[in-house]
Amino acid sequence: MLVEINFDGIVGPSHNYAGLSPGNLAATKNAGQTAHPRAAALQGIAKMRANIALGLTQGILLPHPRPDHAWLGTLHTDYASAASHLQARALSASAMWAANAATVSPAPDTVDGRCHLTVANLVTMPHRSHEWPATLAQLRLAFSDPAFVVHAPVPAPFGDEGAANHMRLAASHDATGIEVFVYGVSGGPFPARQHLDASEAIARGHRLSPDRTLFVQQSDAAIAAGAFHNDVVAVANERTLFAHELAFADRDGFYARLRAAMPEVEIVEVPADRVSLADAIQSYLFNAQLVTAAGGVQTLVVPGETRDNPRVWAWLQEHLAGNGPIRAVEVVDVRESMANGGGPACLRLRVVADPATVDPRFIVDAAALDGVAGIIDTYWPKAIAFDAIGDPALVAQVEVARRALLEHLKIVELIYS
């Protein structure tokens, strides 16, 4: 039975605020602040528990080995000798944002009837460009069943940032869908991270039907305002597209093509004169998990920052009071992730599949999360100050913490990768 599984990235023990991501306004604003990896990881666990309470199937993705000694080796240095900016890039916990792990096309959409995943190359940002080998190893372990095909990343220089720039609409998760690839061209002072060439290559590799695949340009205004990924200004679930009025370069043309391919689509657009791009990005209204909860209720899982913004919250309450497709809102606390520029949607990768075909070590229930939380409580650093990034004692603690988690989960294949 095909269902949507939300694979959340466990926030790694090296979570810190080094401000490595130009264009991500929260990350650069909070650069140099003290981060709290233990609290961040436990907030993520609490979000997963909330997903399970909604009746969703929940999976996990694991922290990468940090520091990335292999990457530093390719630069002919080691952690103790590396320049401070290289130390920060090698220690980054940004793989926690699982929406950037891969692009996923479920079996109903593909010619060969298999679920395809292409690992994102993340080449635009140096601190993320070395994530893909560990991501590839992890996905090939979790999705080793013949029901899946896991592809290596699109080669440089064609930037690909994974599911954060990809949406899927379908009558139901197990039905044939429309896949929407959103790419950027220009973002003023900030880089456009998703290349059209990369999106087209992924669609070809996933063996998607051209008449059910759309390529849509993100608006320059959205990127320049700080929407570094499409999922900061738009999200989709089943028949519903939820988007800001200024999300797309050719909004009317996109909507027309989408309606032609899927007449039953329901487009919920938030007007710019009610919620500005600045408010949308500050509140992460769209970087929410739009999910189908138990009983078929479309539910928007938003960060606390959405509720804290009076203009955004007022619009959302008006929508809930009407007859729109989004019928409920759940608020979660992911403030540590938000301070680094990642909301609820960033933390998860959606995979439509039969859970029985997934390595069971990557599927969790409440009891399994209890065990993971215990490891986090015991081993994760309580705080990481910016000036501690080069501290050998911190490095040792981070490495011991990750190993303890993998040993607890009995995923020995990844301990030394």
Coordinates of C-alpha atoms in Angstrom, one line a residue, residues 89-320:
R89 CA 31.8 24.5 6.5
A90 CA 33.2 21.0 7.5
L91 CA 31.2 21.1 10.8
S92 CA 27.9 22.3 9.3
A93 CA 24.8 20.3 10.4
S94 CA 22.8 21.5 7.4
A95 CA 22.0 18.0 6.3
M96 CA 19.3 18.1 9.0
W97 CA 17.1 19.9 6.3
A98 CA 16.0 16.7 4.6
A99 CA 14.0 18.6 2.0
N100 CA 17.3 19.2 0.3
A101 CA 18.4 15.5 0.4
A102 CA 16.8 14.5 -2.9
T103 CA 14.0 14.9 -5.4
V104 CA 11.5 12.1 -5.3
S105 CA 9.1 10.8 -8.0
P106 CA 6.7 8.1 -6.7
A107 CA 6.0 4.9 -8.7
P108 CA 2.6 6.1 -10.0
D109 CA 4.4 8.9 -11.9
T110 CA 7.2 7.0 -13.6
V111 CA 7.3 4.9 -16.8
D112 CA 9.0 1.9 -15.0
G113 CA 6.6 2.0 -12.0
R114 CA 9.4 2.4 -9.5
C115 CA 10.0 5.2 -7.0
H116 CA 13.0 7.3 -8.2
L117 CA 15.1 9.5 -5.9
T118 CA 17.9 11.8 -7.2
V119 CA 20.3 13.0 -4.5
A120 CA 20.8 16.8 -4.6
N121 CA 24.2 18.2 -5.5
L122 CA 23.8 21.4 -3.5
V123 CA 26.8 22.9 -5.4
T124 CA 25.8 26.5 -4.9
M125 CA 26.7 26.6 -1.2
P126 CA 30.2 25.4 -0.3
H127 CA 29.1 24.1 3.1
R128 CA 26.4 22.0 1.5
S129 CA 28.2 20.9 -1.6
H130 CA 29.9 18.0 0.2
E131 CA 26.7 16.5 1.7
W132 CA 25.8 14.4 -1.3
P133 CA 28.1 11.4 -0.8
A134 CA 26.8 10.7 2.7
T135 CA 23.2 11.4 1.6
L136 CA 23.6 8.9 -1.3
A137 CA 25.0 6.2 1.0
Q138 CA 22.1 6.7 3.4
L139 CA 19.4 6.7 0.8
R140 CA 20.8 3.6 -0.9
L141 CA 20.6 1.9 2.4
A142 CA 17.1 3.0 3.4
F143 CA 15.7 2.4 -0.2
S144 CA 17.6 -0.7 -1.3
D145 CA 14.4 -2.5 -2.2
P146 CA 13.9 -3.1 -6.0
A147 CA 10.8 -0.8 -5.6
F148 CA 13.3 2.2 -5.6
V149 CA 15.9 3.6 -7.9
V150 CA 18.4 6.0 -6.2
H151 CA 20.3 8.2 -8.6
A152 CA 23.6 9.9 -8.0
P153 CA 23.4 13.7 -8.2
V154 CA 23.3 15.8 -11.4
P155 CA 26.9 17.0 -12.1
A156 CA 28.1 20.5 -11.5
P157 CA 27.7 23.2 -12.4
F158 CA 24.0 22.6 -12.7
G159 CA 22.7 23.4 -9.2
D160 CA 20.1 21.2 -7.7
E161 CA 18.7 21.6 -4.2
G162 CA 16.2 18.7 -4.1
A163 CA 12.6 18.6 -3.0
A164 CA 12.7 22.1 -1.7
N165 CA 12.2 23.2 -5.4
H166 CA 9.8 20.4 -6.4
M167 CA 6.0 19.9 -5.8
R168 CA 3.7 17.1 -6.6
L169 CA -0.1 17.3 -7.0
A170 CA -2.4 14.3 -7.4
A171 CA -5.9 13.2 -6.6
S172 CA -4.4 11.1 -3.8
H173 CA -0.9 10.2 -2.8
D174 CA -1.1 6.8 -4.6
A175 CA -2.6 8.2 -7.8
T176 CA -0.7 9.4 -10.9
G177 CA 0.4 13.0 -10.2
I178 CA 1.6 16.2 -11.8
E179 CA 5.2 17.0 -10.9
V180 CA 6.3 20.6 -10.8
F181 CA 9.9 21.6 -10.9
V182 CA 10.6 25.2 -9.8
Y183 CA 13.9 26.8 -11.0
G184 CA 15.5 30.2 -10.6
V185 CA 17.3 32.5 -13.0
S186 CA 18.1 35.6 -11.1
G187 CA 17.6 36.8 -7.5
G188 CA 19.2 40.2 -7.4
P189 CA 21.9 40.1 -4.7
F190 CA 21.3 36.4 -3.9
P191 CA 22.0 33.4 -6.0
A192 CA 19.3 31.4 -7.8
R193 CA 20.0 27.9 -6.5
Q194 CA 17.9 25.6 -8.7
H195 CA 19.0 25.4 -12.4
L196 CA 16.5 24.5 -15.2
D197 CA 19.1 22.1 -16.6
A198 CA 19.2 20.2 -13.4
S199 CA 15.4 19.9 -13.1
E200 CA 15.1 18.7 -16.7
A201 CA 17.9 16.1 -16.1
I202 CA 16.1 14.8 -13.0
A203 CA 12.8 14.5 -14.9
R204 CA 14.5 12.5 -17.6
G205 CA 16.2 10.3 -15.2
H206 CA 13.0 9.6 -13.3
R207 CA 11.3 8.7 -16.5
L208 CA 8.4 11.1 -16.1
S209 CA 5.7 11.7 -18.7
P210 CA 6.3 15.1 -20.3
D211 CA 2.6 15.9 -20.4
R212 CA 2.5 15.5 -16.6
T213 CA 5.7 17.4 -15.8
L214 CA 5.8 21.2 -15.5
F215 CA 8.9 23.5 -15.3
V216 CA 8.1 26.8 -13.6
Q217 CA 10.4 29.8 -13.0
Q218 CA 10.5 31.2 -9.5
S219 CA 10.1 35.0 -9.4
D220 CA 13.2 37.1 -9.1
A221 CA 11.4 39.1 -6.5
A222 CA 10.8 36.1 -4.3
I223 CA 14.5 35.1 -4.4
A224 CA 15.6 38.7 -3.8
A225 CA 13.3 38.9 -0.8
G226 CA 14.9 35.8 0.8
A227 CA 13.0 32.9 -0.7
F228 CA 16.1 30.9 -1.4
H229 CA 14.0 27.8 -2.1
N230 CA 10.5 27.5 -3.6
D231 CA 9.2 25.9 -0.5
V232 CA 9.6 29.3 1.3
V233 CA 6.8 30.7 -0.9
A234 CA 4.8 27.6 -2.1
V235 CA 3.8 24.1 -1.0
A236 CA 1.5 21.5 -2.5
N237 CA -0.4 18.4 -1.2
E238 CA -2.7 16.2 -3.2
R239 CA -5.1 18.5 -5.1
T240 CA -4.0 21.7 -3.3
L241 CA -1.4 24.2 -4.3
F242 CA -0.8 26.8 -1.5
A243 CA 1.3 29.7 -2.8
H244 CA 2.1 33.4 -2.4
E245 CA 0.9 35.7 -5.1
L246 CA 4.5 36.6 -6.0
A247 CA 6.0 33.1 -5.9
F248 CA 6.2 32.5 -9.6
A249 CA 7.6 34.6 -12.5
D250 CA 4.6 33.8 -14.8
R251 CA 1.9 33.1 -12.3
D252 CA -1.0 33.2 -14.7
G253 CA 0.7 31.0 -17.3
F254 CA 1.7 28.4 -14.6
Y255 CA -1.8 28.3 -13.2
A256 CA -3.3 27.8 -16.7
R257 CA -0.9 25.0 -17.5
L258 CA -1.6 23.3 -14.1
R259 CA -5.4 23.5 -14.5
A260 CA -5.1 22.1 -18.0
A261 CA -3.1 19.1 -16.7
M262 CA -5.2 18.7 -13.5
P263 CA -8.6 20.3 -13.8
E264 CA -9.5 19.4 -10.2
V265 CA -6.6 21.3 -8.7
E266 CA -7.5 23.8 -5.9
I267 CA -5.2 26.8 -5.9
V268 CA -5.0 28.7 -2.6
E269 CA -3.2 32.0 -3.3
V270 CA -2.3 34.4 -0.5
P271 CA -2.5 38.0 -1.8
A272 CA 0.6 40.2 -1.5
D273 CA -1.5 43.1 -0.2
R274 CA -2.5 40.9 2.8
V275 CA 0.7 39.1 3.4
S276 CA 3.9 40.7 2.0
L277 CA 6.8 38.6 0.8
A278 CA 8.7 39.9 3.8
D279 CA 6.0 38.6 6.2
A280 CA 5.7 35.3 4.4
I281 CA 9.5 34.7 4.7
Q282 CA 9.8 35.9 8.3
S283 CA 6.9 33.7 9.4
Y284 CA 7.6 30.8 7.1
L285 CA 3.9 30.4 6.4
F286 CA 4.6 28.4 3.3
N287 CA 7.6 26.5 4.7
A288 CA 5.0 24.3 6.4
Q289 CA 4.1 20.7 6.1
L290 CA 0.8 20.6 4.1
V291 CA -0.4 17.1 4.9
T292 CA -3.5 14.9 4.8
A293 CA -4.1 13.9 8.4
A294 CA -6.2 11.0 9.6
G295 CA -9.8 11.3 8.3
G296 CA -8.6 13.1 5.2
V297 CA -8.3 16.5 6.8
Q298 CA -5.8 18.8 5.0
T299 CA -3.7 20.2 7.8
L300 CA -1.0 22.9 7.7
V301 CA 1.9 22.3 10.2
V302 CA 3.4 25.7 10.8
P303 CA 6.2 27.0 13.0
G304 CA 5.4 29.2 16.0
E305 CA 6.7 32.1 14.1
T306 CA 3.6 31.9 11.9
R307 CA 1.3 32.4 14.8
D308 CA 3.5 35.2 16.1
N309 CA 3.0 37.3 13.0
P310 CA -0.4 39.0 13.4
R311 CA -0.9 39.7 9.7
V312 CA -0.1 36.2 8.6
W313 CA -2.1 34.6 11.4
A314 CA -5.1 36.8 10.7
W315 CA -5.1 35.7 7.0
L316 CA -4.8 32.1 8.0
Q317 CA -7.6 32.2 10.5
E318 CA -9.9 33.8 7.8
H319 CA -9.0 30.9 5.4
L320 CA -9.8 28.3 8.0

